[in-house]
mmCIF file of C-alpha atoms and ligand atoms in Angstrom:
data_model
loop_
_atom_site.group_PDB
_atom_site.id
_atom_site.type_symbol
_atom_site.label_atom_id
_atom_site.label_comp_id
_atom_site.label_asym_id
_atom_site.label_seq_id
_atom_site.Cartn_x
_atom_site.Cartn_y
_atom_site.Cartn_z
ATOM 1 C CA UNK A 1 0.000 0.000 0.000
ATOM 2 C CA UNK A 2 1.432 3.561 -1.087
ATOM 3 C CA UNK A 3 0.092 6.821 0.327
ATOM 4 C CA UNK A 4 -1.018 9.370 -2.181
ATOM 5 C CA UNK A 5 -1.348 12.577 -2.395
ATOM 6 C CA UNK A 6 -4.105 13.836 -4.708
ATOM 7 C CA UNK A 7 -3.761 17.861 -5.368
ATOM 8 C CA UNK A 8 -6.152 19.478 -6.621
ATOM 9 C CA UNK A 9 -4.765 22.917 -8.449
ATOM 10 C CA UNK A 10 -7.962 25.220 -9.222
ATOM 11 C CA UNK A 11 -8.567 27.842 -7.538
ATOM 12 C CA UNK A 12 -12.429 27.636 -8.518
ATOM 13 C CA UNK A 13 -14.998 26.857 -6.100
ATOM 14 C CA UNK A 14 -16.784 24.631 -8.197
ATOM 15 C CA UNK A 15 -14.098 22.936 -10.068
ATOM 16 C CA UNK A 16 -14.456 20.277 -12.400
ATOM 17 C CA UNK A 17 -10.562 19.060 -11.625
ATOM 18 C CA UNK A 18 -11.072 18.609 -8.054
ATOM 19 C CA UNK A 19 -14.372 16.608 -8.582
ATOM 20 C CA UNK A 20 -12.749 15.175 -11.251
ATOM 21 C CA UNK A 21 -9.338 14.117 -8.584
ATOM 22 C CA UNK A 22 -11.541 12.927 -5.390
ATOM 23 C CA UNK A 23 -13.187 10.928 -8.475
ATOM 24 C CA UNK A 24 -9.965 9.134 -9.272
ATOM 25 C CA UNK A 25 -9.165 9.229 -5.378
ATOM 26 C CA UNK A 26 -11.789 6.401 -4.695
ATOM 27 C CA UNK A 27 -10.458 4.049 -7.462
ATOM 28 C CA UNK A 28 -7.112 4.681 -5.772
ATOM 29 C CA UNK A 29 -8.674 3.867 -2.226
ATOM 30 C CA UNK A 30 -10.591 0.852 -3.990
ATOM 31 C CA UNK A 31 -6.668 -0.422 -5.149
ATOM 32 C CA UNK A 32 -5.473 -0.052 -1.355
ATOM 33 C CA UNK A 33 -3.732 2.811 -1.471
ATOM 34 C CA UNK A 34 -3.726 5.435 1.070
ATOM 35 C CA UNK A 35 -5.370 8.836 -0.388
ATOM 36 C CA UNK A 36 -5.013 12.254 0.899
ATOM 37 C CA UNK A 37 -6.095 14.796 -0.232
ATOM 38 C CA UNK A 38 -4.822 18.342 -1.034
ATOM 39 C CA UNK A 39 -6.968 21.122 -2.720
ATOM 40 C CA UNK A 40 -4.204 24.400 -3.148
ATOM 41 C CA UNK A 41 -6.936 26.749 -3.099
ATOM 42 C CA UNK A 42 -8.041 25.703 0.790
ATOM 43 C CA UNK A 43 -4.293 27.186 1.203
ATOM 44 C CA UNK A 44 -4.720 30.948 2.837
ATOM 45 C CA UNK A 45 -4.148 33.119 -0.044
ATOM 46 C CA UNK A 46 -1.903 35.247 1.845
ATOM 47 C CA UNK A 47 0.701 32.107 2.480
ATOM 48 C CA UNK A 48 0.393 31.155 -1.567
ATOM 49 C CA UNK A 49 0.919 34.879 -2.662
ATOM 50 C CA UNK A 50 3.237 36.236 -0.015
ATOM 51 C CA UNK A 51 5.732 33.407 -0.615
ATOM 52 C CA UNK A 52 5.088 32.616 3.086
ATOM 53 C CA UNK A 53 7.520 29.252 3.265
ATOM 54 C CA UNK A 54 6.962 29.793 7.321
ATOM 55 C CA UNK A 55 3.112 29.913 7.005
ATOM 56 C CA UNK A 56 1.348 26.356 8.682
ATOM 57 C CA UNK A 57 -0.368 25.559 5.925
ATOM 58 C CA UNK A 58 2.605 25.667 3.513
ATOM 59 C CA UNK A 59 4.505 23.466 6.139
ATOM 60 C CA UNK A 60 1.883 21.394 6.235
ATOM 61 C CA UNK A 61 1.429 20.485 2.750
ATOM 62 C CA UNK A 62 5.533 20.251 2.812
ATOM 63 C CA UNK A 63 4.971 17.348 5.286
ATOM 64 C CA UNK A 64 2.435 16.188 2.914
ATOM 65 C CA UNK A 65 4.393 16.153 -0.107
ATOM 66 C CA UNK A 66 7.155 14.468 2.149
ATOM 67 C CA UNK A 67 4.950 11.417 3.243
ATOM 68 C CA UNK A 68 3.623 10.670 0.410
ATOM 69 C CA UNK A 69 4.622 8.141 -1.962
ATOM 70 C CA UNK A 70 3.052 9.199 -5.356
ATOM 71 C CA UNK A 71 1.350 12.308 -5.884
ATOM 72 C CA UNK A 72 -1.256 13.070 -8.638
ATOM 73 C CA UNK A 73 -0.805 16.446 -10.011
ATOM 74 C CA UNK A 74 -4.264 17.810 -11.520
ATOM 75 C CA UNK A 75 -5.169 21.666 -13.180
ATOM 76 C CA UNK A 76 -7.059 23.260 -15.098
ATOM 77 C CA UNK A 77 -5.337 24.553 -18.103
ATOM 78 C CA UNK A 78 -5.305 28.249 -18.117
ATOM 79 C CA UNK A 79 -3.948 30.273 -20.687
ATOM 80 C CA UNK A 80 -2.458 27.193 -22.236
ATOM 81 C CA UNK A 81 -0.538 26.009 -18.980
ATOM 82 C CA UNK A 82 -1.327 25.149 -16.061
ATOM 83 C CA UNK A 83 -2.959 27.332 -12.980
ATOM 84 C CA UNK A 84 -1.125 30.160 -11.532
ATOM 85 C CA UNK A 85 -2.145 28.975 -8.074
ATOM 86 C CA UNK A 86 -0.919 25.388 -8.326
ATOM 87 C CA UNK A 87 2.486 26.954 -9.232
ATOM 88 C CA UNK A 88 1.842 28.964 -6.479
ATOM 89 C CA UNK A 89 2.229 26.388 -4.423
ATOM 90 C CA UNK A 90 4.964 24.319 -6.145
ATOM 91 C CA UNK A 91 7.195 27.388 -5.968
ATOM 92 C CA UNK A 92 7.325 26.963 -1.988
ATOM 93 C CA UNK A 93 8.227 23.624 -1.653
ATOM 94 C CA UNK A 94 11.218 22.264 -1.664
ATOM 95 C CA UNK A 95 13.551 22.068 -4.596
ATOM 96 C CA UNK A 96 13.356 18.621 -4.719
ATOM 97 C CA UNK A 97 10.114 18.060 -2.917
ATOM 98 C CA UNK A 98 9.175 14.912 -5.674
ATOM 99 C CA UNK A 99 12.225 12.908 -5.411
ATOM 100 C CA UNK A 100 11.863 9.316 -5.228
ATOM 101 C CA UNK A 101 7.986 9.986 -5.846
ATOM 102 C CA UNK A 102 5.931 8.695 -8.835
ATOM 103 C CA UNK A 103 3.948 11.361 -10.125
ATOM 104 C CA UNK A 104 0.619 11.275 -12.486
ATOM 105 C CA UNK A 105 -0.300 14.796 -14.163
ATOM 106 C CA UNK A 106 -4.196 15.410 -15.195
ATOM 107 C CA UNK A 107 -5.278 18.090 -16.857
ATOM 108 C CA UNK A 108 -8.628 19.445 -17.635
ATOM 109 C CA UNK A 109 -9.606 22.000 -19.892
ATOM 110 C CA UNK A 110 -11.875 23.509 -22.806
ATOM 111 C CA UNK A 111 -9.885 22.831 -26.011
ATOM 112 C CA UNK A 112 -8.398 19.882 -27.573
ATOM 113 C CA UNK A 113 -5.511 22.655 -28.566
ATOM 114 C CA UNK A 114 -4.213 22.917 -25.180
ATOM 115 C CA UNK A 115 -3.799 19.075 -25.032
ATOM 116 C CA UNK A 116 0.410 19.337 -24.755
ATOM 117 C CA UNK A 117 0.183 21.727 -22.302
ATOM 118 C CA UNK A 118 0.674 19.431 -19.529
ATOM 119 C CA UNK A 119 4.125 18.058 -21.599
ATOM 120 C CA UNK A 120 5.553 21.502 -22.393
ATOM 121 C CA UNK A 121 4.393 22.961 -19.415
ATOM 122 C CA UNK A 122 3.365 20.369 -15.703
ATOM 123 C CA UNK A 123 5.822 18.017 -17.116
ATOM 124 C CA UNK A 124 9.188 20.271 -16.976
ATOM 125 C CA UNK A 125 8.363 21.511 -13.548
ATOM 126 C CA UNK A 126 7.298 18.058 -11.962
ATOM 127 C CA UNK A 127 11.015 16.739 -13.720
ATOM 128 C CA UNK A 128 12.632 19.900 -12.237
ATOM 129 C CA UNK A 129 11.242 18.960 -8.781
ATOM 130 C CA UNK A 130 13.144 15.150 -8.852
ATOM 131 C CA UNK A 131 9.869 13.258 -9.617
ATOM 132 C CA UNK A 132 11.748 9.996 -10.206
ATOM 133 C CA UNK A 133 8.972 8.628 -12.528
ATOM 134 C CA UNK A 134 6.165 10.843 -14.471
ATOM 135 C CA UNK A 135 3.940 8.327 -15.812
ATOM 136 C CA UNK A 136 1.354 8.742 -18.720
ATOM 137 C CA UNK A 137 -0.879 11.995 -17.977
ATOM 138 C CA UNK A 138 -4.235 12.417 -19.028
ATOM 139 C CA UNK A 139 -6.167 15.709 -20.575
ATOM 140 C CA UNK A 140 -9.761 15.494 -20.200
ATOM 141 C CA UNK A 141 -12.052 18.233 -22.206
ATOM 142 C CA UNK A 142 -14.432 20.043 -19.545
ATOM 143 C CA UNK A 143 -17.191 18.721 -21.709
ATOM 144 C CA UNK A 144 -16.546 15.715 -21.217
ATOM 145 C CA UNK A 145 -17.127 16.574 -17.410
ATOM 146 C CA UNK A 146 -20.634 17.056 -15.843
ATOM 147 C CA UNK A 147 -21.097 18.589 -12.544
ATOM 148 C CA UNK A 148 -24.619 17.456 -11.157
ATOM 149 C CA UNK A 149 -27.553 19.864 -9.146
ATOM 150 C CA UNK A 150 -26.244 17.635 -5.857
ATOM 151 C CA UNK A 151 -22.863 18.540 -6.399
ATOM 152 C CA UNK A 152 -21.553 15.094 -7.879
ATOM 153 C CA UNK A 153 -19.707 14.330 -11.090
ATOM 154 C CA UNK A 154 -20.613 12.499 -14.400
ATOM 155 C CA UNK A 155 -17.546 11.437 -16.567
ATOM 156 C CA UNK A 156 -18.020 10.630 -20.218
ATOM 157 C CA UNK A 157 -17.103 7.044 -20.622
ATOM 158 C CA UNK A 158 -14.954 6.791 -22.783
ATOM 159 C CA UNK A 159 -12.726 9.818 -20.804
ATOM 160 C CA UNK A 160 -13.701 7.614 -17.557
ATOM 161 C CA UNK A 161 -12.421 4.425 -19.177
ATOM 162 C CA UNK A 162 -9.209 6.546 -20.290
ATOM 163 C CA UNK A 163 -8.877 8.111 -17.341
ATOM 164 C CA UNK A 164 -9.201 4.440 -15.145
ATOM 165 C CA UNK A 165 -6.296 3.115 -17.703
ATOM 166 C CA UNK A 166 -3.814 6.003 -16.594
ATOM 167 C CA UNK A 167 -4.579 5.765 -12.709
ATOM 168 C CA UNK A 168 -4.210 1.688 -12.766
ATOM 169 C CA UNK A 169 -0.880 2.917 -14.470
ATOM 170 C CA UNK A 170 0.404 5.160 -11.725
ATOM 171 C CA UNK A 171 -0.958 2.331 -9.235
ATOM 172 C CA UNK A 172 1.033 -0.146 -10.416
ATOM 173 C CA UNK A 173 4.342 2.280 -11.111
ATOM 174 C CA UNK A 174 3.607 2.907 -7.023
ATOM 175 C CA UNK A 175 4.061 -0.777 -6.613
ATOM 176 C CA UNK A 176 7.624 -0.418 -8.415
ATOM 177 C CA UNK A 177 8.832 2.921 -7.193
ATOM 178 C CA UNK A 178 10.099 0.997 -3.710
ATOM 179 C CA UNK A 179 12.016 -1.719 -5.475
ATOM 180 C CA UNK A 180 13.714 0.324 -7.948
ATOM 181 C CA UNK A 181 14.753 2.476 -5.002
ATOM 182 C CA UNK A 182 16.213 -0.248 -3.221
ATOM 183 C CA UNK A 183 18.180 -0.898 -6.056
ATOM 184 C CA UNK A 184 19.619 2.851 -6.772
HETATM 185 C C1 LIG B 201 -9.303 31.979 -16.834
HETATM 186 C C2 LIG B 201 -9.493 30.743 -17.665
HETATM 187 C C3 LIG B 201 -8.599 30.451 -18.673
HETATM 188 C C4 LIG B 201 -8.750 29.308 -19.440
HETATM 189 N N1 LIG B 201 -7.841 29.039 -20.420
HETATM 190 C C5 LIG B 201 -7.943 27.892 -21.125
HETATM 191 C C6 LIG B 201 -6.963 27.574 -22.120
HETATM 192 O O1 LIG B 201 -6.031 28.336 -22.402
HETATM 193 N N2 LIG B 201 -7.078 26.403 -22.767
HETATM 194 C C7 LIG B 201 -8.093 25.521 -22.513
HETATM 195 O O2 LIG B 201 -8.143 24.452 -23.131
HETATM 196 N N3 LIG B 201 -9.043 25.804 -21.576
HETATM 197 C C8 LIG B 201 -8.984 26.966 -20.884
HETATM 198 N N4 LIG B 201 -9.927 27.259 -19.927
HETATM 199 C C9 LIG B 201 -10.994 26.282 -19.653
HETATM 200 C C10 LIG B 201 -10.675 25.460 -18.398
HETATM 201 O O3 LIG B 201 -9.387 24.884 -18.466
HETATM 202 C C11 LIG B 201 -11.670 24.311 -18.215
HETATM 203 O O4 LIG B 201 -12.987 24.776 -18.216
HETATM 204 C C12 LIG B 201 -11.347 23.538 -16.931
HETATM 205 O O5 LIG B 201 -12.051 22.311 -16.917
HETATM 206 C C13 LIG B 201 -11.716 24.340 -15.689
HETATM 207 O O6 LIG B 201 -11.394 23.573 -14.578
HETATM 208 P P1 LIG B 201 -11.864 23.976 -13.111
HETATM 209 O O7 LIG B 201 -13.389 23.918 -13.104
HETATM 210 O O8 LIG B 201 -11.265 22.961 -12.232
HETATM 211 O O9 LIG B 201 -11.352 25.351 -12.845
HETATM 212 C C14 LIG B 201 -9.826 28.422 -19.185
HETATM 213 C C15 LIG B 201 -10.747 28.744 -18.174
HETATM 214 C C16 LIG B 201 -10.579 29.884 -17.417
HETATM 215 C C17 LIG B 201 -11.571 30.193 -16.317
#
C-alpha cells in the first residue's frame, strides 16, 4: 500500500478538476492505497501569494508532499498552462520536494488545442522537482465533465475508461517505485 497525495490545483470553487481528482481518489482507495487529499486553493491566499515558506499551511502540505509516496498532479489549463495557483504552491516547496515519488499529471480543460500543455508545461516543472517517474498523464475536455444539481460528477465514458487506464498505471508504477529504489 502507497500513500497518495491527490492535489487538486484550481482555484475555482466549483471545479471540475477537483471533482474530477476525489473521483480518481476512490479508485485509488478501492486499489489499497492510502489517499489524501490536497486542494491548493483551501491554502490561505496570503501564504500562496506572499511566498510565506513559514506559514502552517505551507509546512503542512511540505509534510504532505514528504509522506507521500506518489502524488497526482491535476489543473485546469489556463492560458495554455497550467494554474497560476498550483504553481503557487509548487514554488514553496522544496527544490526537490518529488524525489523518489511517482507522479501522475491530469489536466482538464476547454480545447483539444491545449492538449500538450501538460508536456511543455506540468511536465518540466514536476522533472525539475526530482519526480523519479512521471507516468502517462491524461487531458480530459471540460465537456466531457458534468457537474450534477447535488454537487456530484458524471464522466463521459470513454474519458472515464481513459482516465481508469492512466490511474491503474500510476498504481502499479507505485508498486515499483520501492524496489527500484532499493536498487539505486
Ligand atoms: C481563466 C481561464 C482560462 C482558461 N484558459 C484555457 C486555455 O487556455 N485552454 C483551454 O483548453 N481551456 C482553458 N480554460 C478552460 C478550463 O481549463 C476548463 O474549463 C477547466 O475544466 C476548468 O477547470 P476547473 O473547473 O477545475 O477550474 C480556461 C478557463 C478559465 C476560467
Amino acid at each position: 500500500m502507497a500513500t497518495v497525495l491527490s492535489v487538486s490545483g484550481s482555484p475555482s470553487a466549483t471545479s471540475r478538476t477537483q471533482r474530477l481528482l476525489r473521483h480518481l481518489d476512490r479508485r485509488l482507495l478501492a486499489q489499497g492505497h492510502r489517499v489524501i487529499p490536497l486542494d491548493v486553493r483551501t491554502i490561505p491566499a496570503e501564504a500562496l501569494l506572499g511566498a510565506d515558506f513559514r506559514h502552517p499551511a505551507i509546512v503542512e502540505a511540505t509534510e504532505l508532499f514528504a509522506r507521500a509516496d506518489g502524488v497526482v498532479v491535476g489543473t485546469p489549463v489556463y492560458k495554455a498552462a497550467y494554474s497560476g495557483v498550483l504553481k503557487a504552491l509548487l514554488d514553496l516547496l522544496p527544490q526537490y520536494a518529488l524525489t523518489g515519488k511517482t507522479v501522475l499529471p491530469l489536466a482538464t480543460g476547454g480545447s483539444t488545442a491545449h492538449v500538450l500543455a501538460l508536456d511543455y508545461a506540468l511536465r518540466p516543472v514536476l522533472n525539475s522537482m526530482g519526480a523519479a517517474h512521471i507516468v502517462q498523464g491524461w487531458f480530459t475536455l471540460d465537456k466531457e465533465l458534468t457537474v450534477r444539481e447535488d454537487g456530484s460528477l458524471t464522466v463521459a465514458p470513454a474519458a472515464d475508461e481513459a482516465l481508469g487506464q492512466v490511474v491503474d498505471q500510476f498504481s502499479a508504477a507505485l508498486g515499483r517505485t520501492p524496489l527500484l529504489a532499493a536498487a539505486g
